[in-house]
Short mmCIF file of C-alpha atoms in Angstrom, two decimals:
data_model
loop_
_atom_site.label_atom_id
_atom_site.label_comp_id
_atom_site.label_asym_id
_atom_site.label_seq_id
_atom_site.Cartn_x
_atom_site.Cartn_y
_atom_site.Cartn_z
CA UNK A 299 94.71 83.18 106.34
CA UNK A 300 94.28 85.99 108.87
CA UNK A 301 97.38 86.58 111.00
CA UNK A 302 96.76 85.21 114.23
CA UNK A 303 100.77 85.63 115.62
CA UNK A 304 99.17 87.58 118.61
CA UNK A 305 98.57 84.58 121.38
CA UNK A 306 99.04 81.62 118.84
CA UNK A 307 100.12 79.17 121.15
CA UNK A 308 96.82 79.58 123.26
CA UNK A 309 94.66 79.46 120.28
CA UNK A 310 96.63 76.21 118.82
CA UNK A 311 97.12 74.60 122.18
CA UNK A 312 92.78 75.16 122.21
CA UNK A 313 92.50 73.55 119.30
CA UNK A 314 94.73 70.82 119.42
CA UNK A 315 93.47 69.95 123.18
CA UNK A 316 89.73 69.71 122.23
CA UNK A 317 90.92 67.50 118.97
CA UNK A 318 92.65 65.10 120.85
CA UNK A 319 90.04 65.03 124.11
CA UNK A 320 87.22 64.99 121.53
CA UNK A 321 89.47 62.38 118.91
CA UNK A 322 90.16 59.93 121.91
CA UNK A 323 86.37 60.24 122.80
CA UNK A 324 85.31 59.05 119.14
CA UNK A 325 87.79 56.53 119.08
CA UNK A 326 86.87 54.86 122.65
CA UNK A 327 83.13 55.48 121.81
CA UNK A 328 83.11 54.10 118.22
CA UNK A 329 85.73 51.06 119.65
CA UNK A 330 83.72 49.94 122.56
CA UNK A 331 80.54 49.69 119.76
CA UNK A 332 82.25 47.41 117.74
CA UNK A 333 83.63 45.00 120.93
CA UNK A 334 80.52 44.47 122.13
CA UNK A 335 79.63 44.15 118.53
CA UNK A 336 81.43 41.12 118.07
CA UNK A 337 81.34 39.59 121.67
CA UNK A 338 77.31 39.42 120.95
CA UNK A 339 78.20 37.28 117.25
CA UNK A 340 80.55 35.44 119.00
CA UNK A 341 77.77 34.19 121.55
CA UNK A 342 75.11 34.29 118.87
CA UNK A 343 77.17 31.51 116.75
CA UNK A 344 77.59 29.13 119.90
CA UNK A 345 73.79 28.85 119.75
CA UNK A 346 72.74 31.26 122.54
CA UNK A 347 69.77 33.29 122.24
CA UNK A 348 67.87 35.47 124.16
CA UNK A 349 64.31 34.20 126.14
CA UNK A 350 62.49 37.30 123.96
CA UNK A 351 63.97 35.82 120.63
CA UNK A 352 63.57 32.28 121.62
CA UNK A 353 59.71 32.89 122.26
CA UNK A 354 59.20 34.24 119.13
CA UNK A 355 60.12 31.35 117.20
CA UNK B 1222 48.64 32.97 128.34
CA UNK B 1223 50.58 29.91 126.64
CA UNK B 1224 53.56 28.71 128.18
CA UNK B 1225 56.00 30.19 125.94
CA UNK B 1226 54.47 33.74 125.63
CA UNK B 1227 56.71 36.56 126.04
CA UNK B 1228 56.18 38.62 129.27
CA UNK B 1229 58.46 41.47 127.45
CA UNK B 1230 56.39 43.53 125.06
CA UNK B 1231 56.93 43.48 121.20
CA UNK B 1232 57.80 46.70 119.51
CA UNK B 1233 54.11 45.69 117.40
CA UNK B 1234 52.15 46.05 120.51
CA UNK B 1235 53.49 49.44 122.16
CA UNK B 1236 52.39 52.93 121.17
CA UNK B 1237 54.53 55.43 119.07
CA UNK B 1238 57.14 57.07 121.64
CA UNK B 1239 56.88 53.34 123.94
CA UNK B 1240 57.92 51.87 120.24
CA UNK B 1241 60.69 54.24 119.38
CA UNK B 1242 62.08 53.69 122.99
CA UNK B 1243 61.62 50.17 122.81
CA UNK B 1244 65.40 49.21 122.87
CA UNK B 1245 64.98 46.26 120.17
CA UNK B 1246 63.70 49.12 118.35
CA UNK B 1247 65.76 51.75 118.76
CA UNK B 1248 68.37 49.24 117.62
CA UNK B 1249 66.78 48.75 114.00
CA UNK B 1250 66.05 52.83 113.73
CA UNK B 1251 69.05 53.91 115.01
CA UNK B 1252 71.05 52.73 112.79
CA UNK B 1253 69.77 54.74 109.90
CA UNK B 1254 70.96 58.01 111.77
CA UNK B 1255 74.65 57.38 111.80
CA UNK B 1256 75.46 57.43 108.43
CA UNK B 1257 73.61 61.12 107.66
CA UNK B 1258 74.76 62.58 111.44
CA UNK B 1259 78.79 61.59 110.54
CA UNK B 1260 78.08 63.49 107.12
CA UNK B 1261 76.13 66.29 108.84
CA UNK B 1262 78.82 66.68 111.86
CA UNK B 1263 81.84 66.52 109.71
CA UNK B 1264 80.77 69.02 107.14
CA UNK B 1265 80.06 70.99 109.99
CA UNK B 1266 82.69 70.88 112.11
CA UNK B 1267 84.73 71.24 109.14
CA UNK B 1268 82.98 74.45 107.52
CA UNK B 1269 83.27 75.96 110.99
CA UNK B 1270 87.33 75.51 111.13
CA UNK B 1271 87.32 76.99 108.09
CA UNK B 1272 85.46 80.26 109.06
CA UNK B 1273 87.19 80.14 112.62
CA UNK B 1274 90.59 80.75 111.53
CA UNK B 1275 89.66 82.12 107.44
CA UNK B 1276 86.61 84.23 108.03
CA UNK B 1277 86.36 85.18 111.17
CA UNK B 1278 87.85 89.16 112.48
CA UNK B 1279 89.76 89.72 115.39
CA UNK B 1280 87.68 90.66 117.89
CA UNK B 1281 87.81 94.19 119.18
CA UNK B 1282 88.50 93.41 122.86
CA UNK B 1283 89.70 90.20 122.75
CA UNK B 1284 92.20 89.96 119.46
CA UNK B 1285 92.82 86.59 118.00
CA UNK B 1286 91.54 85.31 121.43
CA UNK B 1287 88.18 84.98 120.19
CA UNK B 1288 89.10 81.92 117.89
CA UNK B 1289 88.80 79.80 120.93
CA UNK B 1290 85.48 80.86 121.73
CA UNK B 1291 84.61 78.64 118.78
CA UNK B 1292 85.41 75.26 120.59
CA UNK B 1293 84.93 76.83 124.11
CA UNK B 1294 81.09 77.74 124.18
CA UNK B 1295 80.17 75.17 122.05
CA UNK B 1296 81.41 72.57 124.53
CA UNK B 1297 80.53 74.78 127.54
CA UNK B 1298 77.19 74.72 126.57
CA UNK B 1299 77.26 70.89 125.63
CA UNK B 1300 78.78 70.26 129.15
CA UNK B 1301 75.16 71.60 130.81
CA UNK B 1302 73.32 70.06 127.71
CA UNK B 1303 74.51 66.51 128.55
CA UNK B 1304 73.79 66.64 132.13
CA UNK B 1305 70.26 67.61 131.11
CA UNK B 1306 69.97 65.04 128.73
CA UNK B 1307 70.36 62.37 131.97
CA UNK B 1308 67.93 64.67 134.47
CA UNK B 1309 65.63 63.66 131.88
CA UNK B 1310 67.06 59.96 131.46
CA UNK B 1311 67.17 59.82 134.94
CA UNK B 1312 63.30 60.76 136.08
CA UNK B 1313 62.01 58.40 133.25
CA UNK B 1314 64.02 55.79 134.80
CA UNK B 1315 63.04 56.34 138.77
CA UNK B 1316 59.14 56.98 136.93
CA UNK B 1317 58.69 54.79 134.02
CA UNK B 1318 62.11 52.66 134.99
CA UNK B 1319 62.11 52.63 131.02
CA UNK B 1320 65.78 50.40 130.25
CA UNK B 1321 66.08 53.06 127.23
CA UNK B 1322 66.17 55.64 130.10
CA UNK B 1323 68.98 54.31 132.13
CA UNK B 1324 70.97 53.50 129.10
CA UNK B 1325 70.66 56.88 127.94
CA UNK B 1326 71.70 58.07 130.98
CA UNK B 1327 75.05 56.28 131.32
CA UNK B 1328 75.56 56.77 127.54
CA UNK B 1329 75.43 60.67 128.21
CA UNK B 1330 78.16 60.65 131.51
CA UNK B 1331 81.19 60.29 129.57
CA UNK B 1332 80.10 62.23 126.66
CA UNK B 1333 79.42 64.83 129.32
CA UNK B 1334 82.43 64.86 131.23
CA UNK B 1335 84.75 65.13 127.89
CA UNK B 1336 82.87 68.20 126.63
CA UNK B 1337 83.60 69.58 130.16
CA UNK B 1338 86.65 68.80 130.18
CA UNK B 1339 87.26 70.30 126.83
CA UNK B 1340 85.47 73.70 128.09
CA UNK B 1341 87.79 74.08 131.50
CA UNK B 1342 90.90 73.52 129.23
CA UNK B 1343 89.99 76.23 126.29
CA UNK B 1344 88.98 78.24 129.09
CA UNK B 1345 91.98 78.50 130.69
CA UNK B 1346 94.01 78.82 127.53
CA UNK B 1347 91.95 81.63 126.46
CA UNK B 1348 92.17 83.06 130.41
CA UNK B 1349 96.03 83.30 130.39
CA UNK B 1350 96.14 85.95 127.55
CA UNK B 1351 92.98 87.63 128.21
CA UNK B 1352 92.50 87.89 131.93
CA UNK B 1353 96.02 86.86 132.64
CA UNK B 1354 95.62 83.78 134.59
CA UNK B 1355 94.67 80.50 133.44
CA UNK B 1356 92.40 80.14 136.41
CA UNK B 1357 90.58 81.74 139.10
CA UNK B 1358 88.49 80.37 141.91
CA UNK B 1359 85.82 82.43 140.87
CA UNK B 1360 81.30 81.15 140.40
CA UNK B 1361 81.50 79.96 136.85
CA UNK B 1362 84.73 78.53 136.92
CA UNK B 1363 84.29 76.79 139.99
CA UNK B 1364 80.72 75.24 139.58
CA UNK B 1365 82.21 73.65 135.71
CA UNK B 1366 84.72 72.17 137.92
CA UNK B 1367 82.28 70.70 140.50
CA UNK B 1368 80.26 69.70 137.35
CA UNK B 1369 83.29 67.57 136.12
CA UNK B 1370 83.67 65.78 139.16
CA UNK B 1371 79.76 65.26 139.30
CA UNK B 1372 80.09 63.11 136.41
CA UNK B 1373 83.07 61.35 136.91
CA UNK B 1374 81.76 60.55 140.32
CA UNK B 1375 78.93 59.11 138.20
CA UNK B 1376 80.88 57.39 135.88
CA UNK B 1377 82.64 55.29 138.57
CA UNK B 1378 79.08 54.65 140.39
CA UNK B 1379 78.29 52.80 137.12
CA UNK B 1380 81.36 50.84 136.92
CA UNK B 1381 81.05 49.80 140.31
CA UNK B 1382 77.19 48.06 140.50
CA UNK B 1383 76.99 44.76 139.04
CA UNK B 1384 73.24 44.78 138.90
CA UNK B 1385 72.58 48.00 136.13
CA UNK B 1386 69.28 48.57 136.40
CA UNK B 1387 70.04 49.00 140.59
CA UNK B 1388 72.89 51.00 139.63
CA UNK B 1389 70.52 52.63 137.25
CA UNK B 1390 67.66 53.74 140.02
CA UNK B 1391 70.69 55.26 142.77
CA UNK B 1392 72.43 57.00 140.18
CA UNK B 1393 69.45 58.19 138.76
CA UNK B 1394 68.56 60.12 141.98
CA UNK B 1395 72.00 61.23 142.70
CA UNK B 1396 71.63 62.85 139.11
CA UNK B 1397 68.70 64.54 140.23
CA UNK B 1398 70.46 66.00 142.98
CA UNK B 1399 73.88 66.95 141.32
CA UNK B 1400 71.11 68.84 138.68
CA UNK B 1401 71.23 71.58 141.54
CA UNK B 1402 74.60 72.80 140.24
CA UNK B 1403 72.90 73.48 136.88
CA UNK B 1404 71.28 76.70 137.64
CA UNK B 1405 74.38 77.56 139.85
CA UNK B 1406 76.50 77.43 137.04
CA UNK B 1407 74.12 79.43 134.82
CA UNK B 1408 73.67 82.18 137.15
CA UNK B 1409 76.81 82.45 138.94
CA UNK B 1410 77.92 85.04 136.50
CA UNK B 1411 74.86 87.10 137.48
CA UNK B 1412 75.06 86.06 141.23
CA UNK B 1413 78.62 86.76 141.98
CA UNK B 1414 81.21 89.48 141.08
CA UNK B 1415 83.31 86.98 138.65
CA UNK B 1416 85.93 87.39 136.10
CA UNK B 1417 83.38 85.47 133.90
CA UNK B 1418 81.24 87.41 131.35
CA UNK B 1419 77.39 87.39 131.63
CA UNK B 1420 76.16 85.79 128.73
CA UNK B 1421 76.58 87.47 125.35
CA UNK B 1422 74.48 85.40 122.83
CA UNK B 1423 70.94 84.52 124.30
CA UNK B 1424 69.90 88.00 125.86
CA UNK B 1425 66.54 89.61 125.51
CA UNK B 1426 68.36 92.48 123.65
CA UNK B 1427 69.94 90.50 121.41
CA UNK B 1428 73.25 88.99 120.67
CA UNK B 1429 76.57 91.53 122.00
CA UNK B 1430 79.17 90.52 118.49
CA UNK B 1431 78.53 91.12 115.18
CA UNK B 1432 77.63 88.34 112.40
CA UNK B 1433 80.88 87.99 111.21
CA UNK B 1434 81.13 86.43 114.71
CA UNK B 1435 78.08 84.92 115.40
CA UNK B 1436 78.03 82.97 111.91
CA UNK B 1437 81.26 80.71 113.30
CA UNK B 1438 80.31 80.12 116.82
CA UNK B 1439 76.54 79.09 115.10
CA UNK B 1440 77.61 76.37 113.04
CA UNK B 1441 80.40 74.65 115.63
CA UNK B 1442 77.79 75.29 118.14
CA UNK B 1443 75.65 72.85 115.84
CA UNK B 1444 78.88 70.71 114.93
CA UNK B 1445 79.54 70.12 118.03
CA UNK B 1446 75.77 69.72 118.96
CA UNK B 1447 75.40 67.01 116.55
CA UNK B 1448 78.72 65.79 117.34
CA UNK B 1449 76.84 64.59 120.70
CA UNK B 1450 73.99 62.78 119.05
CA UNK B 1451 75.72 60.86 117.28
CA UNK B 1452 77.87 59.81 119.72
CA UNK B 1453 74.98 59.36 121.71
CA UNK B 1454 73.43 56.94 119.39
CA UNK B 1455 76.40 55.05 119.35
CA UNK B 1456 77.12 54.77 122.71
CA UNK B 1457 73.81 53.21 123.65
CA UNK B 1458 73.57 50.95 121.04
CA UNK B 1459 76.76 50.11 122.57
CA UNK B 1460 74.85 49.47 126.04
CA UNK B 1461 72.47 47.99 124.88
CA UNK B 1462 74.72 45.48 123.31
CA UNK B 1463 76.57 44.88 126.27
CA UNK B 1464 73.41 44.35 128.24
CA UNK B 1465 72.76 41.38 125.75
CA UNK B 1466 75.98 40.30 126.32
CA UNK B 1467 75.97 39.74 129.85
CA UNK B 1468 72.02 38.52 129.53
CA UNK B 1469 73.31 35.69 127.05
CA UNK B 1470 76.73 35.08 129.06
CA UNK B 1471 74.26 34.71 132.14
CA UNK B 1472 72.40 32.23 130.43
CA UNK B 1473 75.90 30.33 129.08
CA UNK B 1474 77.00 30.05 132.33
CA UNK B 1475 73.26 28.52 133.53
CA UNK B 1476 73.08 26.19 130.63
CA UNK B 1477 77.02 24.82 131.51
CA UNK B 1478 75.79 24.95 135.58
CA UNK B 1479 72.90 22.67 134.33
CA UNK B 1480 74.97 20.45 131.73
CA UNK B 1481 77.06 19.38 135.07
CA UNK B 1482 74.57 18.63 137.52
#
């Protein structure tokens, strides 16, 4: 590794800020996906459809 | 037109770019892309940590400083990107009032606002050793900042409206109008004396820094770039979803209302 003592803490501190703004924004998108994921199957398997896929039938 | 004919178009009956936009369809197609963008973004990202801190030089002004250029401009540049992204959203929902449009549009906001986020912070922490203050009230600077609070202003606009695609037509014009800090923030380097450099990679002369530093900044640039599609993708499949959620809840509550009467 190249020797990166001069200013470390500014170039970890870069790093570890944009992992953990970047992290939490993967996390909250990929999480908020998969709720309304399963809030739609739980609907779905009480029976409720919508008009578009109703008509179809 | 028989009584149980659907007034909403099938993907079947739409042209090529009405199809792909068609959000049933961009459900089924979608799909297909986030397997190969995860692959493509984390092979990226991950190459380009490895040349930031194993390849890369010292730069001859800067020092070790220039390591944070990696995440900086790449996020910088994503933080003007996104807001682009819903100018365009935002006109083919106030022209078209395509649904794909507005969800696009509010899929891009908090995408946006992170990547800006991300740029004022490395900023700083590459300020403090290089110009010797984390921040200055200075064009660039100050126009990123507005920028931030442009989209969290518009993130809290769409958490306020009830009715989406309303919400979708008012923030879609104040979009258009917050786009006037776009150019700002491009040229404020060129308008004003600022502690910000001009730009050093797209110049009609060519890039300032050699290819030991270009190659780096490159491929985050694209990590990152893809980064945002994909989250993209997700994120308004995720709307879309939760627009079918409240549609069928709607009709839950109408079917109990009707069960009681």
């Amino acid at each position: 590794m190249i020797d990166i003592s001069q200013h470390f803490e500014f170039i970890l501190g870069s790093y570890l800020v944009t992992c953990a703004l970047v992290g939490a924004l993967v996390i909250l998108v990929n999480r908020d996906y998969h709720v309304q994921e399963k809030r739609l199957a739980d609907l779905e398997a009480k029976g409720l459809r919508r008009r578009s896929e109703e008509n179809k039938k | 037109m028989s009584k149980n004919a659907s007034i909403e178009p099938t993907p079947q009956d739409l042209g090529f770019f009405s199809r792909i936009a068609h959000p049933g369809y961009f459900l089924q197609w979608s799909k297909y892309w986030l397997t190969p963008l995860t692959i493509i973004t984390v092979v990226l990202l991950a190459f380009g940590t490895y040349l930031a801190f194993f390849n890369s030089p010292a730069d001859y002004q800067q020092g070790d400083t220039v390591r944070i250029m990696y995440v900086h401009v790449p996020n910088a540049w994503l933080s003007q990107f996104c807001y682009a992204v819903m100018v365009v959203a935002s006109v083919g929902s106030l022209v078209w009032r395509h649904p794909l449009a507005d969800v696009s549009a509010k899929a891009a906001a908090p995408l946006g606002a992170t990547f800006t986020a991300v740029a004022l912070a490395t900023g700083a922490l590459w300020g403090a050793p290089t110009w010797g203050t984390f921040w200055e009230w200075d064009g660039r600077m100050t126009s990123t900042l507005v920028m931030l609070f442009i989209y969290l202003g518009i993130i809290a606009l769409w958490r306020t409206f009830e009715d989406q695609a309303r919400a979708g037509r008012i923030i879609a014009v104040i979009t258009l109008v917050g786009a006037i800090n776009i150019p700002i923030i491009k040229f404020s380097v060129e308008w004003w004396n600022t502690l910000h450099q001009p730009a050093s990679v797209f110049r009609p002369d060519g890039p300032t820094m050699p290819m030991s530093i270009l190659l780096p900044l490159f491929v985050m640039f694209f990590g990152f770039s893809f980064l945002f599609l994909l989250l993209h993708f997700i994120s308004m499949r995720a709307e879309i979803l939760r627009r079918r959620v409240r549609a069928l809840e709607r009709r839950n509550a109408q079917r109990l209302r009707e069960q009681q009467s």
